[in-house]
Amino acid sequence: SRNGIYSLDPKTGQWHFYRAPTNRSGAYGIALAGDGSPWFAEDGVDRMGHLDLKTGEIEEFPIKDEGEKILPRRLNTDGEGNVWVGLWAAGKLMKIDYKTKQMSIFTPPTKDAGCYSITVDKKNNIIWVSEHTVDKIGRFDPKTNTWMEFSLPDSQSDPRRIDIDPTDPNRIFFSGNR
């Protein structure tokens, strides 16, 4: 369903559905925070969903940013267990502190970057993001709040998914639809 998330118990083969409170909220990217709880992008309503593992209830958190649409997309976690989210329509990157549930938004140097997919160098705590609409890969260092951007080799590369080589944090891969 597009209104919550599922879990699977591999031992029993049983599925459980957790319904989000807001109808047609959507469920796009998902990541497990440092405490093991799932966060997911509610792209239909520009919110983040969080499953409270103790109660089984989904909490919703509005994303506060300027503009009409935000469209949260893919998520990943850093070495401390915090959640990072690409805000595609807003063109920004967001961090969720999983302990306090506080959201912080970071703007890349290139306007309307279309931040989409996230991967993390967990050894150095460096955040990598595909800047989908501008054919770039962004590198964000949260310790210094600094960005580096790398142009992709071809225009309209459509970088939908990026990943980092866990054996070499200086090697980033991406794939696209075009």
Short mmCIF file of C-alpha atoms in Angstrom, two decimals:
data_model
loop_
_atom_site.label_atom_id
_atom_site.label_comp_id
_atom_site.label_asym_id
_atom_site.label_seq_id
_atom_site.Cartn_x
_atom_site.Cartn_y
_atom_site.Cartn_z
CA SER A 1 0.00 0.00 0.00
CA ARG A 2 1.08 3.59 -0.53
CA ASN A 3 -0.06 4.63 2.93
CA GLY A 4 2.43 3.01 5.30
CA ILE A 5 5.12 0.34 5.49
CA TYR A 6 5.38 -3.43 5.82
CA SER A 7 7.64 -5.64 7.91
CA LEU A 8 8.40 -9.32 7.34
CA ASP A 9 9.22 -11.92 9.96
CA PRO A 10 11.41 -14.33 7.95
CA LYS A 11 11.03 -17.07 10.59
CA THR A 12 7.26 -17.25 10.17
CA GLY A 13 6.87 -15.71 6.73
CA GLN A 14 4.29 -13.32 8.22
CA TRP A 15 3.90 -9.77 6.99
CA HIS A 16 2.67 -6.87 9.11
CA PHE A 17 1.37 -3.58 7.70
CA TYR A 18 1.80 -0.32 9.63
CA ARG A 19 -0.68 2.26 8.39
CA ALA A 20 0.29 5.94 8.30
CA PRO A 21 -2.26 8.32 9.83
CA THR A 22 -2.55 10.53 6.73
CA ASN A 23 -4.45 9.11 3.79
CA ARG A 24 -2.51 8.92 0.49
CA SER A 25 0.69 9.94 2.25
CA GLY A 26 2.85 7.72 0.08
CA ALA A 27 5.87 5.67 1.03
CA TYR A 28 8.99 6.16 -1.06
CA GLY A 29 12.45 5.68 0.47
CA ILE A 30 13.10 3.88 3.77
CA ALA A 31 16.07 3.59 6.15
CA LEU A 32 16.66 2.22 9.64
CA ALA A 33 17.99 4.76 12.15
CA GLY A 34 20.65 4.09 14.78
CA ASP A 35 18.03 2.67 17.17
CA GLY A 36 16.71 0.27 14.49
CA SER A 37 13.48 2.16 13.92
CA PRO A 38 12.35 2.74 10.33
CA TRP A 39 11.95 6.20 8.81
CA PHE A 40 10.31 6.60 5.42
CA ALA A 41 9.55 9.39 2.97
CA GLU A 42 5.89 10.29 2.66
CA ASP A 43 6.23 11.82 -0.79
CA GLY A 44 2.51 12.42 -1.27
CA VAL A 45 2.31 14.88 1.63
CA ASP A 46 5.91 16.16 2.10
CA ARG A 47 6.35 14.51 5.47
CA MET A 48 8.59 11.91 7.05
CA GLY A 49 7.07 8.84 8.64
CA HIS A 50 8.64 7.12 11.66
CA LEU A 51 7.56 3.78 13.08
CA ASP A 52 7.70 3.72 16.88
CA LEU A 53 8.79 0.14 17.52
CA LYS A 54 7.40 0.13 21.07
CA THR A 55 3.87 1.21 20.18
CA GLY A 56 3.65 0.02 16.56
CA GLU A 57 2.31 3.46 15.62
CA ILE A 58 3.57 5.68 12.82
CA GLU A 59 4.41 9.26 13.70
CA GLU A 60 4.44 11.86 10.94
CA PHE A 61 6.75 14.88 10.77
CA PRO A 62 6.09 17.73 8.30
CA ILE A 63 9.18 18.86 6.39
CA LYS A 64 9.52 22.59 6.84
CA ASP A 65 11.07 24.30 3.82
CA GLU A 66 10.20 27.15 1.50
CA GLY A 67 8.45 26.33 -1.74
CA GLU A 68 5.35 24.52 -2.88
CA LYS A 69 6.61 20.93 -3.16
CA ILE A 70 9.44 19.15 -1.40
CA LEU A 71 9.06 15.51 -2.55
CA PRO A 72 11.32 13.53 -0.19
CA ARG A 73 12.95 10.60 -1.99
CA ARG A 74 15.73 8.18 -1.01
CA LEU A 75 17.16 7.84 2.50
CA ASN A 76 20.29 6.48 4.16
CA THR A 77 21.95 6.63 7.57
CA ASP A 78 25.31 8.00 8.62
CA GLY A 79 27.88 6.46 10.98
CA GLU A 80 26.03 7.87 14.00
CA GLY A 81 22.65 6.44 12.94
CA ASN A 82 21.14 9.73 11.78
CA VAL A 83 18.91 9.66 8.71
CA TRP A 84 19.73 11.63 5.53
CA VAL A 85 17.05 12.35 2.92
CA GLY A 86 17.12 13.71 -0.62
CA LEU A 87 14.46 16.41 -1.05
CA TRP A 88 14.00 16.17 -4.80
CA ALA A 89 11.62 19.04 -5.68
CA ALA A 90 13.17 21.35 -3.07
CA GLY A 91 16.64 20.47 -4.42
CA LYS A 92 18.08 20.04 -0.92
CA LEU A 93 19.51 17.53 1.54
CA MET A 94 17.96 16.87 4.95
CA LYS A 95 19.34 15.31 8.12
CA ILE A 96 17.10 13.82 10.81
CA ASP A 97 18.73 13.43 14.22
CA TYR A 98 17.19 10.11 15.19
CA LYS A 99 17.54 10.79 18.93
CA THR A 100 15.76 14.18 18.95
CA LYS A 101 13.81 13.84 15.66
CA GLN A 102 15.05 17.33 14.73
CA MET A 103 15.33 18.01 10.99
CA SER A 104 18.06 20.17 9.43
CA ILE A 105 18.09 21.17 5.76
CA PHE A 106 21.24 21.84 3.71
CA THR A 107 21.34 23.58 0.34
CA PRO A 108 23.89 22.49 -2.28
CA PRO A 109 25.84 25.14 -4.23
CA THR A 110 23.89 24.44 -7.44
CA LYS A 111 20.34 25.78 -7.35
CA ASP A 112 17.45 23.31 -7.84
CA ALA A 113 19.83 20.33 -7.66
CA GLY A 114 17.10 17.71 -7.34
CA CYS A 115 18.74 15.79 -4.47
CA TYR A 116 17.52 12.23 -4.95
CA SER A 117 19.64 9.27 -3.81
CA ILE A 118 21.89 9.19 -0.73
CA THR A 119 24.92 7.08 0.13
CA VAL A 120 27.24 7.55 3.08
CA ASP A 121 30.95 7.04 3.71
CA LYS A 122 30.35 5.79 7.26
CA LYS A 123 34.06 5.73 8.19
CA ASN A 124 34.49 9.46 7.51
CA ASN A 125 30.82 10.42 7.91
CA ILE A 126 30.66 12.05 4.47
CA ILE A 127 27.28 12.27 2.74
CA TRP A 128 27.03 11.72 -1.03
CA VAL A 129 23.90 12.69 -2.95
CA SER A 130 22.83 12.40 -6.57
CA GLU A 131 21.87 15.83 -7.85
CA HIS A 132 19.42 14.39 -10.32
CA THR A 133 18.20 17.50 -12.15
CA VAL A 134 21.63 19.09 -12.71
CA ASP A 135 23.70 16.00 -13.67
CA LYS A 136 26.01 16.16 -10.67
CA ILE A 137 27.03 14.15 -7.62
CA GLY A 138 27.31 16.19 -4.43
CA ARG A 139 29.60 15.49 -1.47
CA PHE A 140 28.58 17.05 1.85
CA ASP A 141 30.76 17.09 4.96
CA PRO A 142 28.49 17.70 7.98
CA LYS A 143 31.47 18.39 10.26
CA THR A 144 32.42 21.48 8.25
CA ASN A 145 29.11 22.18 6.45
CA THR A 146 30.99 22.19 3.14
CA TRP A 147 29.97 20.91 -0.29
CA MET A 148 31.88 19.65 -3.31
CA GLU A 149 30.07 18.93 -6.56
CA PHE A 150 31.19 16.73 -9.43
CA SER A 151 29.68 17.01 -12.91
CA LEU A 152 28.63 13.71 -14.45
CA PRO A 153 30.34 12.58 -17.67
CA ASP A 154 27.20 12.94 -19.81
CA SER A 155 24.31 15.38 -19.82
CA GLN A 156 20.90 14.04 -18.85
CA SER A 157 22.52 11.08 -17.06
CA ASP A 158 19.46 10.78 -14.79
CA PRO A 159 21.38 9.67 -11.65
CA ARG A 160 18.64 7.81 -9.75
CA ARG A 161 20.82 5.61 -7.56
CA ILE A 162 24.29 6.13 -6.15
CA ASP A 163 26.41 3.92 -3.95
CA ILE A 164 29.84 3.97 -2.40
CA ASP A 165 32.43 1.20 -2.52
CA PRO A 166 32.70 0.07 1.14
CA THR A 167 36.36 -0.91 0.56
CA ASP A 168 37.30 2.43 -1.04
CA PRO A 169 35.36 5.56 0.01
CA ASN A 170 36.90 7.42 -2.94
CA ARG A 171 34.93 5.33 -5.43
CA ILE A 172 31.30 6.28 -6.10
CA PHE A 173 29.00 4.54 -8.58
CA PHE A 174 25.73 5.74 -10.08
CA SER A 175 23.04 4.41 -12.36
CA GLY A 176 20.36 6.21 -14.33
CA ASN A 177 17.40 5.59 -16.61
CA ARG A 178 18.58 7.34 -19.78
#
